[in-house]
Short mmCIF file of C-alpha atoms and ligand atoms in Angstrom, two decimals:
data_model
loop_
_atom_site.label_atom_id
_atom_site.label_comp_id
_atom_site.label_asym_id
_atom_site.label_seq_id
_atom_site.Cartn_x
_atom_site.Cartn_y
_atom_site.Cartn_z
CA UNK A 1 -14.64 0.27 16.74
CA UNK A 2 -17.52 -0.42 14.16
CA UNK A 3 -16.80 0.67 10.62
CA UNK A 4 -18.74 2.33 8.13
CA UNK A 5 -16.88 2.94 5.00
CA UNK A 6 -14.47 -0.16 5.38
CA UNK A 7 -14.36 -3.92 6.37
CA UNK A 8 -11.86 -5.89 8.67
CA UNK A 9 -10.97 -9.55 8.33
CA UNK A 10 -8.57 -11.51 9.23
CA UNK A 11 -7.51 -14.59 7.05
CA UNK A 12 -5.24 -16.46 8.83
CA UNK A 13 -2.14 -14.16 9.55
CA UNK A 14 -3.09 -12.03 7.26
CA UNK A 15 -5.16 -8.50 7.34
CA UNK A 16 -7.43 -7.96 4.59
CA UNK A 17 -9.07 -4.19 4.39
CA UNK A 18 -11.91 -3.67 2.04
CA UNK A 19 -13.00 -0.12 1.21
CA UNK A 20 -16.52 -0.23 1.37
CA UNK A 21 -18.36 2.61 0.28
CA UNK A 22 -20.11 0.94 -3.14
CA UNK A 23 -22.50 4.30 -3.84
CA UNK A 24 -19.64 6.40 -4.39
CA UNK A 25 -16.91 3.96 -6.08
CA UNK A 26 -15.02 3.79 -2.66
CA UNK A 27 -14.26 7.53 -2.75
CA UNK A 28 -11.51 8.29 0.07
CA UNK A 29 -13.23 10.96 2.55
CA UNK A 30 -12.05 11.40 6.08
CA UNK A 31 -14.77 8.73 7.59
CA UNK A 32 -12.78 6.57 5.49
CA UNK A 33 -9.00 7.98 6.28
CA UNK A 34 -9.85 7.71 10.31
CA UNK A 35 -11.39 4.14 9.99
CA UNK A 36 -8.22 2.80 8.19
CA UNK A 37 -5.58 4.56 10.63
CA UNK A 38 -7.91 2.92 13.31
CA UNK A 39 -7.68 -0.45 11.87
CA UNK A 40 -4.36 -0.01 10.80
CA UNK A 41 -2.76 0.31 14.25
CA UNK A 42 -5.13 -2.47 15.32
CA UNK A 43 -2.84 -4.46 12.80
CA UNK A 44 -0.10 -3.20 13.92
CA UNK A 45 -0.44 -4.10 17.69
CA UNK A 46 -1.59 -7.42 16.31
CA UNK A 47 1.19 -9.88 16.93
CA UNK A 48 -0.75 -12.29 14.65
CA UNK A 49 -0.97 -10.07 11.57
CA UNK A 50 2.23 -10.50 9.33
CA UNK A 51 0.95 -8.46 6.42
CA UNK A 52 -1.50 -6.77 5.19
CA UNK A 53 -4.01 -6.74 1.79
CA UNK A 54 -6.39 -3.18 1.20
CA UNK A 55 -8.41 -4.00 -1.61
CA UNK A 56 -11.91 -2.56 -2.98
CA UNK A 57 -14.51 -3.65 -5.16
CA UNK A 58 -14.77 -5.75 -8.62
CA UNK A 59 -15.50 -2.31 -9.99
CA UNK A 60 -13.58 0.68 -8.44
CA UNK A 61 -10.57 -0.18 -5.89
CA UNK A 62 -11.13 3.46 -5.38
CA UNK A 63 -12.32 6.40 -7.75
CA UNK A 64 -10.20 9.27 -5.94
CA UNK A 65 -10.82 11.17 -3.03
CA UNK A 66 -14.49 12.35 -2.67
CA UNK A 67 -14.68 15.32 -4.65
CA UNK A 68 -18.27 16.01 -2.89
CA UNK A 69 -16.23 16.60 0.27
CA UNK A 70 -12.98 18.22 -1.36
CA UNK A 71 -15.67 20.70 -3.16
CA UNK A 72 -15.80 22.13 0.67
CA UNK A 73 -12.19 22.94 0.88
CA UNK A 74 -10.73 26.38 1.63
CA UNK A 75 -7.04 27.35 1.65
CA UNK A 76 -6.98 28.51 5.31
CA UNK A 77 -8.51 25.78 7.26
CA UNK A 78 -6.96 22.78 4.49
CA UNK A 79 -3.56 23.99 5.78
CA UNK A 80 -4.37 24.58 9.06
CA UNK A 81 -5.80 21.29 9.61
CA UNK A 82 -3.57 19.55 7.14
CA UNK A 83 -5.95 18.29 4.99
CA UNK A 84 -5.01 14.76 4.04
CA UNK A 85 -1.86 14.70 5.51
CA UNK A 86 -3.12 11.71 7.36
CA UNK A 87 -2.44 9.27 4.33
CA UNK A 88 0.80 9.88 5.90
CA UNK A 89 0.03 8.06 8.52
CA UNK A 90 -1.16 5.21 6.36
CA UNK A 91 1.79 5.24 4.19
CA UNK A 92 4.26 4.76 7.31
CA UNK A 93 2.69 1.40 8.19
CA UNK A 94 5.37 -0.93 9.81
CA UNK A 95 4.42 -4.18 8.37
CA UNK A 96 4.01 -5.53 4.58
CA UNK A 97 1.00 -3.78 3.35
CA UNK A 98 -0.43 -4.98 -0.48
CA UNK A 99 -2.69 -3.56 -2.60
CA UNK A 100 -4.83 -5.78 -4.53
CA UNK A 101 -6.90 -3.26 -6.96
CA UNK A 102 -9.46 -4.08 -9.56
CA UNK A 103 -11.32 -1.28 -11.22
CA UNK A 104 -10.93 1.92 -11.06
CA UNK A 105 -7.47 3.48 -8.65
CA UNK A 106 -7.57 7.11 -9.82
CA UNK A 107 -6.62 9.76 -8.33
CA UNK A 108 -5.96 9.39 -4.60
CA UNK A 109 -7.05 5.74 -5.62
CA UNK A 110 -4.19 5.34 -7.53
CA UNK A 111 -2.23 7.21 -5.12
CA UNK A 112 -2.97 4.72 -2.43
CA UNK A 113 -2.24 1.70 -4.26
CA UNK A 114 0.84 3.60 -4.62
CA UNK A 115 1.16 3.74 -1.10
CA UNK A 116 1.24 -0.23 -0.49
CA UNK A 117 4.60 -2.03 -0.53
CA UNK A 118 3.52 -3.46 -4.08
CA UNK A 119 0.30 -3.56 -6.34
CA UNK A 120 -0.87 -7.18 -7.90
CA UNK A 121 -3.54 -6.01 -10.28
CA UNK A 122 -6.57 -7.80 -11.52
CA UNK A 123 -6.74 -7.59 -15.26
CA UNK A 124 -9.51 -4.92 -15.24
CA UNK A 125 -7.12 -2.42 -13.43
CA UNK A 126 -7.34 1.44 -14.64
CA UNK A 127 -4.93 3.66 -13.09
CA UNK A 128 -5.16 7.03 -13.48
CA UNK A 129 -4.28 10.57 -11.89
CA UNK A 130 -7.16 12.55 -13.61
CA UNK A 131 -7.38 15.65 -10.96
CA UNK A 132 -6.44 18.01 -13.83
CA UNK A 133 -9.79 17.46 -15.12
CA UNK A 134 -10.99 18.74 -11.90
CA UNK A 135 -8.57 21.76 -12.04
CA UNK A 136 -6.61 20.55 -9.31
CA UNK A 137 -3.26 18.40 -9.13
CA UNK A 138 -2.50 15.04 -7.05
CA UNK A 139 -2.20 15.82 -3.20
CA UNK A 140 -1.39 12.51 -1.76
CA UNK A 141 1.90 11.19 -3.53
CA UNK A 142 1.27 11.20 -7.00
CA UNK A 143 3.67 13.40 -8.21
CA UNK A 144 6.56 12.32 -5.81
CA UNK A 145 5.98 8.55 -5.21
CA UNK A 146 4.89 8.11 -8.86
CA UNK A 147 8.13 10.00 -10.29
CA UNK A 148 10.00 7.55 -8.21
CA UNK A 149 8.38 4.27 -8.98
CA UNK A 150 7.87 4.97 -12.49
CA UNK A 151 9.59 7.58 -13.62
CA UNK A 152 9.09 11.17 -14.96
CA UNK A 153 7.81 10.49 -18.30
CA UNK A 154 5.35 8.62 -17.17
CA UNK A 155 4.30 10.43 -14.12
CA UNK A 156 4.16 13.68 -16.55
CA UNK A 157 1.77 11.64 -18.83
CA UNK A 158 -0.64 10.66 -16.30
CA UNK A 159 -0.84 13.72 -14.59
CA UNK A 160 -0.74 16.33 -17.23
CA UNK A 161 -3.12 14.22 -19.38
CA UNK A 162 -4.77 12.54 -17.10
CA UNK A 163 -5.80 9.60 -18.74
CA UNK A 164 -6.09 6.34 -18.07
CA UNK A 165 -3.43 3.04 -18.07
CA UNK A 166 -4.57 -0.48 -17.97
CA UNK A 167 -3.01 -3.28 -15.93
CA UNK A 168 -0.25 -4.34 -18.75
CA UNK A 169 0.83 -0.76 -19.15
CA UNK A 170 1.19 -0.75 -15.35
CA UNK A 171 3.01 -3.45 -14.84
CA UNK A 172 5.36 -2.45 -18.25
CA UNK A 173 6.20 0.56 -16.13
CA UNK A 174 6.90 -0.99 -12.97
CA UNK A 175 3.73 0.40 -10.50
CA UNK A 176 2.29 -3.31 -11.06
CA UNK A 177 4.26 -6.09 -9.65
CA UNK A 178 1.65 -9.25 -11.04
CA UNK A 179 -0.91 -9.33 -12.66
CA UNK A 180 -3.88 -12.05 -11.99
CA UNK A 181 -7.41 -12.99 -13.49
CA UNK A 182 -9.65 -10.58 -11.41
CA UNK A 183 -11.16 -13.64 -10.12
CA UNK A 184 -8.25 -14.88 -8.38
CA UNK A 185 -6.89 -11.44 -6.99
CA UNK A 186 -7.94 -11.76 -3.75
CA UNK A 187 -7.13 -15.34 -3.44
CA UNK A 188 -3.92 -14.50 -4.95
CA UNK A 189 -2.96 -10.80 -2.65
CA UNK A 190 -4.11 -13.00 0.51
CA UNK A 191 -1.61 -15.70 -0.18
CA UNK A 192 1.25 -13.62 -0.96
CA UNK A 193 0.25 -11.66 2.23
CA UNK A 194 0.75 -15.12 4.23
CA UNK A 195 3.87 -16.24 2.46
CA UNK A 196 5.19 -12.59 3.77
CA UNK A 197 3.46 -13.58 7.30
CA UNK A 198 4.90 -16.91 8.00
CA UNK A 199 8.58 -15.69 7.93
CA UNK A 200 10.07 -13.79 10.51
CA UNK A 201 8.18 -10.61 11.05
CA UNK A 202 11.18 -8.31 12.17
CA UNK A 203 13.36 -8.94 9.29
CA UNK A 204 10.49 -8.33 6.47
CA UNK A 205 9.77 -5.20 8.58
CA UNK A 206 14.00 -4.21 8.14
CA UNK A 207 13.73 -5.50 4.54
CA UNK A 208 10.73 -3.18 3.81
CA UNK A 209 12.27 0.09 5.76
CA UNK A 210 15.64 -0.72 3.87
CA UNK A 211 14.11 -1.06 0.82
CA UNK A 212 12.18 2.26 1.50
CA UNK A 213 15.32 4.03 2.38
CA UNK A 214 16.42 3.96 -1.42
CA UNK A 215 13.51 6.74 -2.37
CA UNK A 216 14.91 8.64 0.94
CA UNK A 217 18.88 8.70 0.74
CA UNK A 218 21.55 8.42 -1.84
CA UNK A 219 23.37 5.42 -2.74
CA UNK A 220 26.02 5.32 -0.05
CA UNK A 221 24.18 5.98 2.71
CA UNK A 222 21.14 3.37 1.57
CA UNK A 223 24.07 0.92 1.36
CA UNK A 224 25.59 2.16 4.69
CA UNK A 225 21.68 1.63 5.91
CA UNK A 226 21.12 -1.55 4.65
CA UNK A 227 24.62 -3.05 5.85
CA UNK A 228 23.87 -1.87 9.50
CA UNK A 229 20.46 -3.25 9.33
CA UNK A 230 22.10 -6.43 8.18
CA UNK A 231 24.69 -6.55 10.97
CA UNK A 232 21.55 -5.68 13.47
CA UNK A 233 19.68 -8.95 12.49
CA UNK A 234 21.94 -11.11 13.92
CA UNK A 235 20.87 -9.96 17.20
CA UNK A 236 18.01 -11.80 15.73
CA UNK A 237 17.34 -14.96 17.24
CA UNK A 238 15.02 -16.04 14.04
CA UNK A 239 18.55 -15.65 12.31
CA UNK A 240 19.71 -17.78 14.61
CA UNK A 241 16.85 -20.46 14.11
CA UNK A 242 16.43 -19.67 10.06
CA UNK A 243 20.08 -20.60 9.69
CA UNK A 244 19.94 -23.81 11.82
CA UNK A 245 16.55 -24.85 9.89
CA UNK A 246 18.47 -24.55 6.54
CA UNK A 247 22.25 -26.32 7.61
CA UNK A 248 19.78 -29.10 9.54
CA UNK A 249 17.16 -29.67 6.64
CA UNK A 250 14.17 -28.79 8.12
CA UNK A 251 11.47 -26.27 8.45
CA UNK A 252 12.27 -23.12 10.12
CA UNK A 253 10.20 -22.11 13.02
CA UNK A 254 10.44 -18.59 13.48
CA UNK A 255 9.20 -16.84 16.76
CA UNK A 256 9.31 -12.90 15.74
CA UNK A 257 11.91 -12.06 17.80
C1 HXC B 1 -17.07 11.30 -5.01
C2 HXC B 1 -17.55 9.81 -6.69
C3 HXC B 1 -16.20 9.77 -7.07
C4 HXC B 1 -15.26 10.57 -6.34
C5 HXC B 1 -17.30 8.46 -8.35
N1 HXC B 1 -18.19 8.98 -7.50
N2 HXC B 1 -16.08 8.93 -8.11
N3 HXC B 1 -17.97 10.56 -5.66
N4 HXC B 1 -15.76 11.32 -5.34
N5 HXC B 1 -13.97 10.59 -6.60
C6 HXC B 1 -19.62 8.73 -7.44
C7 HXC B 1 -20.37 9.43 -8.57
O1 HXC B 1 -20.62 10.76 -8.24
C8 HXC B 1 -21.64 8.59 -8.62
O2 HXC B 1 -22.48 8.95 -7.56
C9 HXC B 1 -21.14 7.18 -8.30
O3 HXC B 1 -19.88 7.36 -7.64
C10 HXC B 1 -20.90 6.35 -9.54
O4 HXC B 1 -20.06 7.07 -10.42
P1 HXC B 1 -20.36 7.24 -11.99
O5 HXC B 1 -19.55 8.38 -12.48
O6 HXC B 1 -21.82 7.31 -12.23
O7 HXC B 1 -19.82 5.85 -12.57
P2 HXC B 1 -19.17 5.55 -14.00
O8 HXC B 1 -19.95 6.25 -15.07
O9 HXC B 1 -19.03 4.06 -14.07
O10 HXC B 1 -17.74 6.24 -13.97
C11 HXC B 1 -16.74 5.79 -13.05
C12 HXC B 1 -15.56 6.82 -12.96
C13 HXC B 1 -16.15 8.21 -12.64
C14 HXC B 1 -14.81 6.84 -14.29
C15 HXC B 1 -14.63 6.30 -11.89
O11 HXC B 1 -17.01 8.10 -11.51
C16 HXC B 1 -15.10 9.23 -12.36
O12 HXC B 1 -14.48 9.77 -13.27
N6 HXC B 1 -14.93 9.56 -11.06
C17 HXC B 1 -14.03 10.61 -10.62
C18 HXC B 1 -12.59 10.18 -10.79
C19 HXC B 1 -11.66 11.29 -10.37
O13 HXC B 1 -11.68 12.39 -10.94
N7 HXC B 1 -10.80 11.03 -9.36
C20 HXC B 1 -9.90 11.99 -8.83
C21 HXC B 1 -10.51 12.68 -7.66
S1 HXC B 1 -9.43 13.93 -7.05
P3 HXC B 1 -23.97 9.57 -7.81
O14 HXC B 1 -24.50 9.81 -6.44
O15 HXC B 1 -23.78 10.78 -8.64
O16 HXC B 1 -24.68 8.47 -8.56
C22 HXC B 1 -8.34 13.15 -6.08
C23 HXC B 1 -7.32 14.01 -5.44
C24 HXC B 1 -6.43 13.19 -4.57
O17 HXC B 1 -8.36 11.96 -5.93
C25 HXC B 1 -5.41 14.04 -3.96
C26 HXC B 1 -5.74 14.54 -2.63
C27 HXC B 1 -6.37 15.88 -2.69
#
């Protein structure tokens, strides 16, 4: 399929997205939503891709969902065709996904970045839920994954407010896990995406679900999860081989299975 609003590259074993729509500071509008699921399960089929980097522009990693579009909205046919709901489908992505953001992430912008299995910020990063201003609230995580990553002061803040944080405030409240000279932010998301790559992809994908568990389930059953999981991988023969590398000194080769 030939995309309009995004572009697809692979860099080694890595996937690299880049929203593409500079007129309208990468607004998220359905073009946009179907061309990522697309690629997405591309990536996923890929055996070669280990992880995965969605990034934007120098400017805007994206300004929101397109309010031009979301101006058309009525209540009957939003629900009835579940407006949005396929950032869902996004969100559920199997393998390490990062989100490498410079600019501008409000909004649905912000909420995507929130999507991603971790943020590394370039040091122009503005994050920001500002649909208030538009007499609307966030629709595609904001107030649940937010409250959960960074808490409900925070989230409160952003959203009732909706002003802006910068990439130090970010990372002070957990959203941001590094952050880089804007400069090096790709060269920077892309590497950490092939460090993720080059070990075994089946136990980053357990290590990722189990992780994501925690914002699902309670403490004893994310601990009865992640124990199962455990027990599981050494059906693994990558355990087998990632064990052997380390007692024998040498360089593990794993084989994804
Ligand atoms: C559609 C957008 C847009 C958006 C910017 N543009 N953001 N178009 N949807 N979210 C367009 C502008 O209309 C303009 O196009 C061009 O991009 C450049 O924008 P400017 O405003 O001229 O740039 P600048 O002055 O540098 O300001 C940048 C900005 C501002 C601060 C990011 O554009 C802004 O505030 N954008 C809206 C941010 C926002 O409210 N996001 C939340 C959206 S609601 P033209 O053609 O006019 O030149 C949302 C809900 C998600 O995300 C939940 C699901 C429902």
């Amino acid at each position: 399929m030939a995309y309009d609003t995004i572009i697809v590259e692979k860099r080694g074993e890595a996937g690299l997205i880049t929203l593409n729509r500079p007129k309208a500071m990468n607004a998220l509008n359905k073009a946009l939503l179907d061309e990522m699921i697309d690629a997405l399960a591309a990536m996923r089929d890929d055996a070669k891709i280990g992880a995965v980097v969605i990034t934007g522009s120098q400017k805007a990693f994206a300004a929101g969902a397109d309010i031009k579009e979301m101006s058309e909205f009525a209540f009957a046919s939003a629900y009835m065709h579940d407006a949005l709901g396929g950032w869902e489908t996004v969100a559920g992505f199997p393998k390490p996904m990062i989100a490498a953001v410079s600019g501008y992430a409000l909004g649905g912008g912000c909420e995507l970045a929130a999507m991603c299995d971790f943020i590394i910020a370039g040091e122009s990063a503005k994050f920001g839920q500002p649909e208030v201003t538009l007499g609307i609230m966030p629709g595609m995580g904001g107030t649940q994954r937010l409250a959960r990553s960074i808490g409900k002061a925070k989230t409160m803040d952003l959203c009732l407010t909706g002003r802006m944080m910068d990439a130090e405030e970010a990372e002070r409240c957990g959203l941001v896990a590094r952050i880089v000279p804007d400069t090096e932010l790709i060269e920077e998301a892309i590497s950490a995406a092939q460090k993720i790559a080059s070990f075994s992809l089946p136990s980053v994908m357990m290590a990722k679900e189990t992780i994501n568990q925690a914002f699902e389930t309670g403490l004893a059953e994310g601990l009865r999860f992640e124990r199962r999981l455990f027990h599981a991988m050494f059906a693994l023969e990558d355990q087998s081989e990632g064990m052997a590398a380390f007692i024998d000194k040498r360089t593990p080769s794993f084989r994804n299975r």
